Amino acid sequence: MNSMPGTPMPTVLVTGTSSDAHTWNLVYLQLLLEEWGHEVTNLGPCAPDDLVTGSAVELRPDLIVVSSVNGHGHQDGLRLVRVLRARPELAGTTIVIGGKLGTDGLRNVGQVRRLLAAGYDRVFDDGDVNAFRDMLARSPVRAVS
């Protein structure tokens, strides 16, 4: 279900990490979010940290989604969220990361904990789309039922 008529659509900034050249995951996320009633700005692959930060400060999205397919999501994601959280303008912004966070193909609880401790609100290890949708459905800026 989309947002109610006359109410603004929740805004989402979607990005890959600086070392991740994959695009299909970003397009998929954009299409899902738009289908679920969100307005999406997609920065695409290999987005440098300063581009993500500048765009987030300018756009002030309700949600920032960081996606990784190349397996360096943990490493790149830690650096990025620290830069984002250093900006007072983004203190209240929900920031999540998901996808392939490590190169070994295994779920790593330690990586998830470090990402959360660094400032992510949620970590969707291995791209758990159902958990992602559930999070959106419970968010204060709701567009998904």
Tab-separated table of C-alpha atoms in Angstrom:
chain	number	residue	atom	x	y	z
A	1	MET	CA	0.000	0.000	0.000
A	2	ASN	CA	1.342	3.437	-0.898
A	3	SER	CA	1.258	6.529	1.279
A	4	MET	CA	-2.061	8.302	1.816
A	5	PRO	CA	-3.083	10.848	-0.854
A	6	GLY	CA	-1.897	14.330	0.056
A	7	THR	CA	0.852	13.105	2.376
A	8	PRO	CA	4.472	13.379	1.287
A	9	MET	CA	6.178	10.158	0.286
A	10	PRO	CA	9.042	9.078	2.543
A	11	THR	CA	12.397	9.841	0.945
A	12	VAL	CA	15.233	7.363	0.614
A	13	LEU	CA	18.833	7.780	-0.480
A	14	VAL	CA	20.161	4.523	-1.974
A	15	THR	CA	23.874	4.012	-2.564
A	16	GLY	CA	26.530	1.427	-3.115
A	17	THR	CA	29.818	1.562	-1.262
A	18	SER	CA	32.868	3.295	-2.687
A	19	SER	CA	34.489	0.049	-3.841
A	20	ASP	CA	31.373	-1.713	-5.131
A	21	ALA	CA	30.743	-1.412	-8.889
A	22	HIS	CA	27.571	-3.536	-8.910
A	23	THR	CA	24.374	-1.849	-10.062
A	24	TRP	CA	21.635	-4.494	-10.194
A	25	ASN	CA	21.224	-4.466	-6.406
A	26	LEU	CA	20.762	-0.691	-6.403
A	27	VAL	CA	18.192	-0.773	-9.198
A	28	TYR	CA	16.350	-3.611	-7.429
A	29	LEU	CA	16.259	-1.657	-4.163
A	30	GLN	CA	15.079	1.479	-5.931
A	31	LEU	CA	12.247	-0.374	-7.666
A	32	LEU	CA	11.171	-2.090	-4.428
A	33	LEU	CA	11.193	1.147	-2.476
A	34	GLU	CA	9.268	2.989	-5.170
A	35	GLU	CA	6.738	0.162	-5.346
A	36	TRP	CA	6.370	0.437	-1.559
A	37	GLY	CA	5.599	4.161	-1.808
A	38	HIS	CA	8.960	5.843	-1.279
A	39	GLU	CA	10.637	8.603	-3.267
A	40	VAL	CA	14.162	7.376	-4.106
A	41	THR	CA	17.402	9.082	-5.043
A	42	ASN	CA	19.878	6.459	-6.248
A	43	LEU	CA	23.555	7.502	-6.193
A	44	GLY	CA	24.629	4.338	-7.995
A	45	PRO	CA	27.761	2.257	-7.603
A	46	CYS	CA	31.205	3.326	-6.380
A	47	ALA	CA	29.789	6.381	-4.632
A	48	PRO	CA	32.583	8.183	-2.771
A	49	ASP	CA	31.899	8.904	0.898
A	50	ASP	CA	31.870	12.665	0.291
A	51	LEU	CA	29.209	12.296	-2.444
A	52	VAL	CA	27.002	10.220	-0.132
A	53	THR	CA	27.487	12.643	2.749
A	54	GLY	CA	26.927	15.747	0.636
A	55	SER	CA	23.809	14.266	-0.942
A	56	ALA	CA	22.439	13.216	2.440
A	57	VAL	CA	23.004	16.673	3.932
A	58	GLU	CA	21.413	18.339	0.898
A	59	LEU	CA	18.439	15.983	0.509
A	60	ARG	CA	17.797	15.168	4.188
A	61	PRO	CA	16.218	11.779	3.385
A	62	ASP	CA	14.139	9.849	5.882
A	63	LEU	CA	16.300	6.797	5.242
A	64	ILE	CA	19.751	6.048	3.831
A	65	VAL	CA	20.217	2.539	2.397
A	66	VAL	CA	23.763	1.303	1.757
A	67	SER	CA	24.061	-1.861	-0.333
A	68	SER	CA	27.041	-4.117	-0.966
A	69	VAL	CA	27.498	-7.039	-3.341
A	70	ASN	CA	31.290	-7.232	-3.631
A	71	GLY	CA	31.814	-8.439	-0.058
A	72	HIS	CA	33.474	-5.293	1.252
A	73	GLY	CA	30.319	-3.890	2.823
A	74	HIS	CA	31.687	-4.293	6.327
A	75	GLN	CA	34.914	-2.445	5.662
A	76	ASP	CA	33.489	0.297	3.434
A	77	GLY	CA	30.313	0.530	5.497
A	78	LEU	CA	32.155	1.192	8.745
A	79	ARG	CA	34.023	4.092	7.229
A	80	LEU	CA	30.921	5.548	5.549
A	81	VAL	CA	28.615	5.453	8.574
A	82	ARG	CA	31.241	7.148	10.736
A	83	VAL	CA	31.454	9.992	8.195
A	84	LEU	CA	27.653	10.245	8.006
A	85	ARG	CA	27.167	10.173	11.783
A	86	ALA	CA	29.817	12.887	12.214
A	87	ARG	CA	27.360	15.321	10.581
A	88	PRO	CA	24.909	16.769	13.124
A	89	GLU	CA	22.346	17.272	10.334
A	90	LEU	CA	22.112	13.480	9.938
A	91	ALA	CA	21.854	12.586	13.630
A	92	GLY	CA	18.180	11.626	13.347
A	93	THR	CA	18.416	9.940	9.956
A	94	THR	CA	17.842	6.204	9.847
A	95	ILE	CA	20.814	4.528	8.150
A	96	VAL	CA	20.852	0.840	7.195
A	97	ILE	CA	23.251	-1.432	5.349
A	98	GLY	CA	22.710	-4.780	3.702
A	99	GLY	CA	23.950	-7.299	1.214
A	100	LYS	CA	27.180	-9.219	1.161
A	101	LEU	CA	29.148	-7.712	4.021
A	102	GLY	CA	32.172	-10.020	3.946
A	103	THR	CA	34.184	-11.910	1.363
A	104	ASP	CA	34.045	-15.323	3.029
A	105	GLY	CA	30.334	-15.844	2.290
A	106	LEU	CA	29.527	-16.505	5.942
A	107	ARG	CA	27.312	-14.527	8.276
A	108	ASN	CA	29.536	-12.797	10.787
A	109	VAL	CA	27.904	-11.682	14.032
A	110	GLY	CA	30.995	-9.663	14.953
A	111	GLN	CA	30.780	-7.645	11.739
A	112	VAL	CA	27.100	-6.954	12.334
A	113	ARG	CA	27.810	-5.795	15.895
A	114	ARG	CA	30.615	-3.483	14.741
A	115	LEU	CA	28.386	-1.952	12.063
A	116	LEU	CA	25.629	-1.326	14.596
A	117	ALA	CA	28.089	0.099	17.134
A	118	ALA	CA	29.497	2.439	14.459
A	119	GLY	CA	26.068	3.967	13.813
A	120	TYR	CA	23.854	1.851	11.556
A	121	ASP	CA	20.303	1.475	12.799
A	122	ARG	CA	19.892	-1.934	11.153
A	123	VAL	CA	22.112	-4.412	9.344
A	124	PHE	CA	20.578	-6.761	6.805
A	125	ASP	CA	23.294	-9.357	6.432
A	126	ASP	CA	23.003	-11.289	3.189
A	127	GLY	CA	20.229	-9.010	1.913
A	128	ASP	CA	17.218	-10.081	3.997
A	129	VAL	CA	14.478	-8.319	1.977
A	130	ASN	CA	11.644	-9.530	4.231
A	131	ALA	CA	13.304	-8.046	7.327
A	132	PHE	CA	13.942	-4.842	5.362
A	133	ARG	CA	10.277	-4.576	4.395
A	134	ASP	CA	9.233	-5.268	7.991
A	135	MET	CA	11.499	-2.449	9.185
A	136	LEU	CA	9.948	-0.046	6.671
A	137	ALA	CA	6.449	-1.062	7.724
A	138	ARG	CA	7.261	-0.198	11.354
A	139	SER	CA	9.090	3.062	10.681
A	140	PRO	CA	7.541	6.355	11.847
A	141	VAL	CA	7.425	7.555	8.218
A	142	ARG	CA	5.264	4.762	6.856
A	143	ALA	CA	4.457	3.965	3.296
A	144	VAL	CA	4.340	0.175	3.453
A	145	SER	CA	1.548	-1.886	4.982
